[in-house]
XYZ file of C-alpha atoms in Angstrom:
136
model
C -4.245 -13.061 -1.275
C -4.656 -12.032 -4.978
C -2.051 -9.668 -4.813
C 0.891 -11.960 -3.821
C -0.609 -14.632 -6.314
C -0.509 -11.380 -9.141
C 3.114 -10.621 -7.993
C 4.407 -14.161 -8.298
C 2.843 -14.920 -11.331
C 4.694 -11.710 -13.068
C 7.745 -12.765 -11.696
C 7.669 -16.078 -12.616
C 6.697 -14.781 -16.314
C 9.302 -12.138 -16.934
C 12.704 -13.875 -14.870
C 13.800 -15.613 -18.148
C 13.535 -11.510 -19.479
C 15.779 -10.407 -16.476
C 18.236 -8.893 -18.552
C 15.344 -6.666 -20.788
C 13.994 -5.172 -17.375
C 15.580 -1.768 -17.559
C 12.218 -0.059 -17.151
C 10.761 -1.876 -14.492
C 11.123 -3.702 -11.578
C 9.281 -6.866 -9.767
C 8.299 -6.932 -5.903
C 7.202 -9.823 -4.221
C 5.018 -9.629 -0.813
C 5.851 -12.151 1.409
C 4.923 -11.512 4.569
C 2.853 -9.198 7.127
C 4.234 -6.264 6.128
C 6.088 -5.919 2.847
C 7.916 -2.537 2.104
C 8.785 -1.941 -1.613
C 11.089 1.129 -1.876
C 14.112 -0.745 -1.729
C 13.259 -3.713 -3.769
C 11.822 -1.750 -6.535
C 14.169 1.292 -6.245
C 11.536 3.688 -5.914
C 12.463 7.392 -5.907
C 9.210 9.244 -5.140
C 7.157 7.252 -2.948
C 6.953 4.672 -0.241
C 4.733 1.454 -1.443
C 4.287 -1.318 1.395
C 1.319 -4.339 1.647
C -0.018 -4.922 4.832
C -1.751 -8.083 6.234
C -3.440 -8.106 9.585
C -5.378 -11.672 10.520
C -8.507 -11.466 11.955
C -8.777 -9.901 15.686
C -5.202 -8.292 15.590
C -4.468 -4.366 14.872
C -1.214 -2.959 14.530
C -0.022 -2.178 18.125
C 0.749 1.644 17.545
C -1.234 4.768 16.676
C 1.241 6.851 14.098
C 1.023 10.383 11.693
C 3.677 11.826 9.846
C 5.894 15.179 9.417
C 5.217 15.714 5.920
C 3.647 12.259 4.226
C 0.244 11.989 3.598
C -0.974 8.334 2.669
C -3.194 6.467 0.670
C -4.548 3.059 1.498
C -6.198 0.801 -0.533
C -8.115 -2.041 0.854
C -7.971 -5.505 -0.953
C -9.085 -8.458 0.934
C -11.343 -8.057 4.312
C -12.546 -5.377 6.802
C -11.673 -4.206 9.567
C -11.336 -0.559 11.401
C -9.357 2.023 10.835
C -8.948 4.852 14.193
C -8.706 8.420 13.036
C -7.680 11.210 14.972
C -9.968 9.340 17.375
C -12.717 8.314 15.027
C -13.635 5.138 14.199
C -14.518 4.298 10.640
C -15.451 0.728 9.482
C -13.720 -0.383 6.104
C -13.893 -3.124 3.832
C -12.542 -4.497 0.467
C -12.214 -2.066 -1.848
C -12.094 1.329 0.014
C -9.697 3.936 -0.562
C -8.907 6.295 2.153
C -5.987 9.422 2.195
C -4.957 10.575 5.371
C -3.365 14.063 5.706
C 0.533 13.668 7.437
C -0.873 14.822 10.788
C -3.692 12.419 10.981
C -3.418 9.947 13.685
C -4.285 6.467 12.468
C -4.110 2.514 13.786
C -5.673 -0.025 11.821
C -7.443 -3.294 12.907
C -8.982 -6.291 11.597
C -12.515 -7.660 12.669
C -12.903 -9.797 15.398
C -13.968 -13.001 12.608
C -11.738 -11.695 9.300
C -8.264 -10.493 8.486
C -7.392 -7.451 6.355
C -5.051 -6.651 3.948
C -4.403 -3.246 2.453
C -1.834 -1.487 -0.006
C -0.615 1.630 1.456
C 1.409 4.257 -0.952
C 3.499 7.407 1.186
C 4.341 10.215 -0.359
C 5.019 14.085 0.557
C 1.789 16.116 0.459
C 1.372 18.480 -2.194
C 4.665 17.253 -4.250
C 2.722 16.465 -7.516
C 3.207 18.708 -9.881
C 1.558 17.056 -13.017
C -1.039 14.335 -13.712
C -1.150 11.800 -16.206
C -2.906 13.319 -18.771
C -0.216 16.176 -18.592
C 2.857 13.873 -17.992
C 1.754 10.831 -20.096
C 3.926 10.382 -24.201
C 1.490 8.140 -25.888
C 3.472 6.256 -28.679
C-alpha cells in the first residue's frame, strides 16, 4: 500500500526533528481501518484509511446527521452501494456522498480495496485556498 509506505517513510525522516514539529503532525496507518483525528489532533475534519481484501465489504450500510464525505480510492476496485445503487469503482475515483446518503462499500470478488475517506459537516467551508492561502 503506497500510502502506509509514504507515511512511514515521513516519519522515519522527520522523528530526529520531533521537537521542530509545531506545525504538523505524522499519522501512521496500520491496520484495516485507521482513524486520524486523534493522532493528528485534527479540529475540522475526520480523516480515516480503509482497507478491505478482496471478497469482503464492510458489514453495515451507514449515512450521517450532518457529515457529508469524501472518498478517495487508492489501490483496487470494488463497489460502493448507494442509496441502493450500485456503482463500480476503482483506483483513483473520488466520490462525495451527501450526510443522508446510505452507503456500504465492498471489494471485488479477485482484489482488495483501499480508500481514504475525509468527514466533515456539509456546507461548513467558508473559504478556499486561493482566498485563505499567505504565500511567503
Amino acid at each position: 500500500m503506497p500510502f502506509v509506505s509514504l507515511c512511514y517513510k515521513i516519519n522515519i525522516q522527520k522523528k530526529k526533528e520531533e521537537s521542530y514539529m509545531k506545525n504538523y503532525s505524522i499519522g501512521i496507518a496500520d491496520g484495516a481501518r485507521t482513524e486520524f483525528h486523534q493522532t493528528l489532533g485534527l479540529t475540522g475534519a475526520e480523516v480515516s484509511f480503509n482497507s478491505l481484501p478482496a471478497g469482503v465489504s464492510v458489514p453495515f450500510v451507514h449515512s450521517h446527521k450532518e457529515n457529508e464525505e469524501i472518498y478517495i480510492i487508492t489501490e483496487g476496485k470494488g463497489t460502493l452501494t448507494i442509496d441502493g445503487e450500485v456503482v463500480k469503482i476503482k483506483k483513483g475515483n473520488v466520490i462525495k456522498i451527501s450526510p443522508n446518503g446510505k452507503r456500504q462499500f465492498a471489494a471485488a470478488d479477485d482484489e482488495g480495496i483501499s480508500y481514504v475517506c475525509v468527514q466533515v459537516k456539509e456546507n461548513s467551508l467558508t473559504s478556499y485556498t486561493e482566498n485563505d492561502a499567505i504565500i511567503y
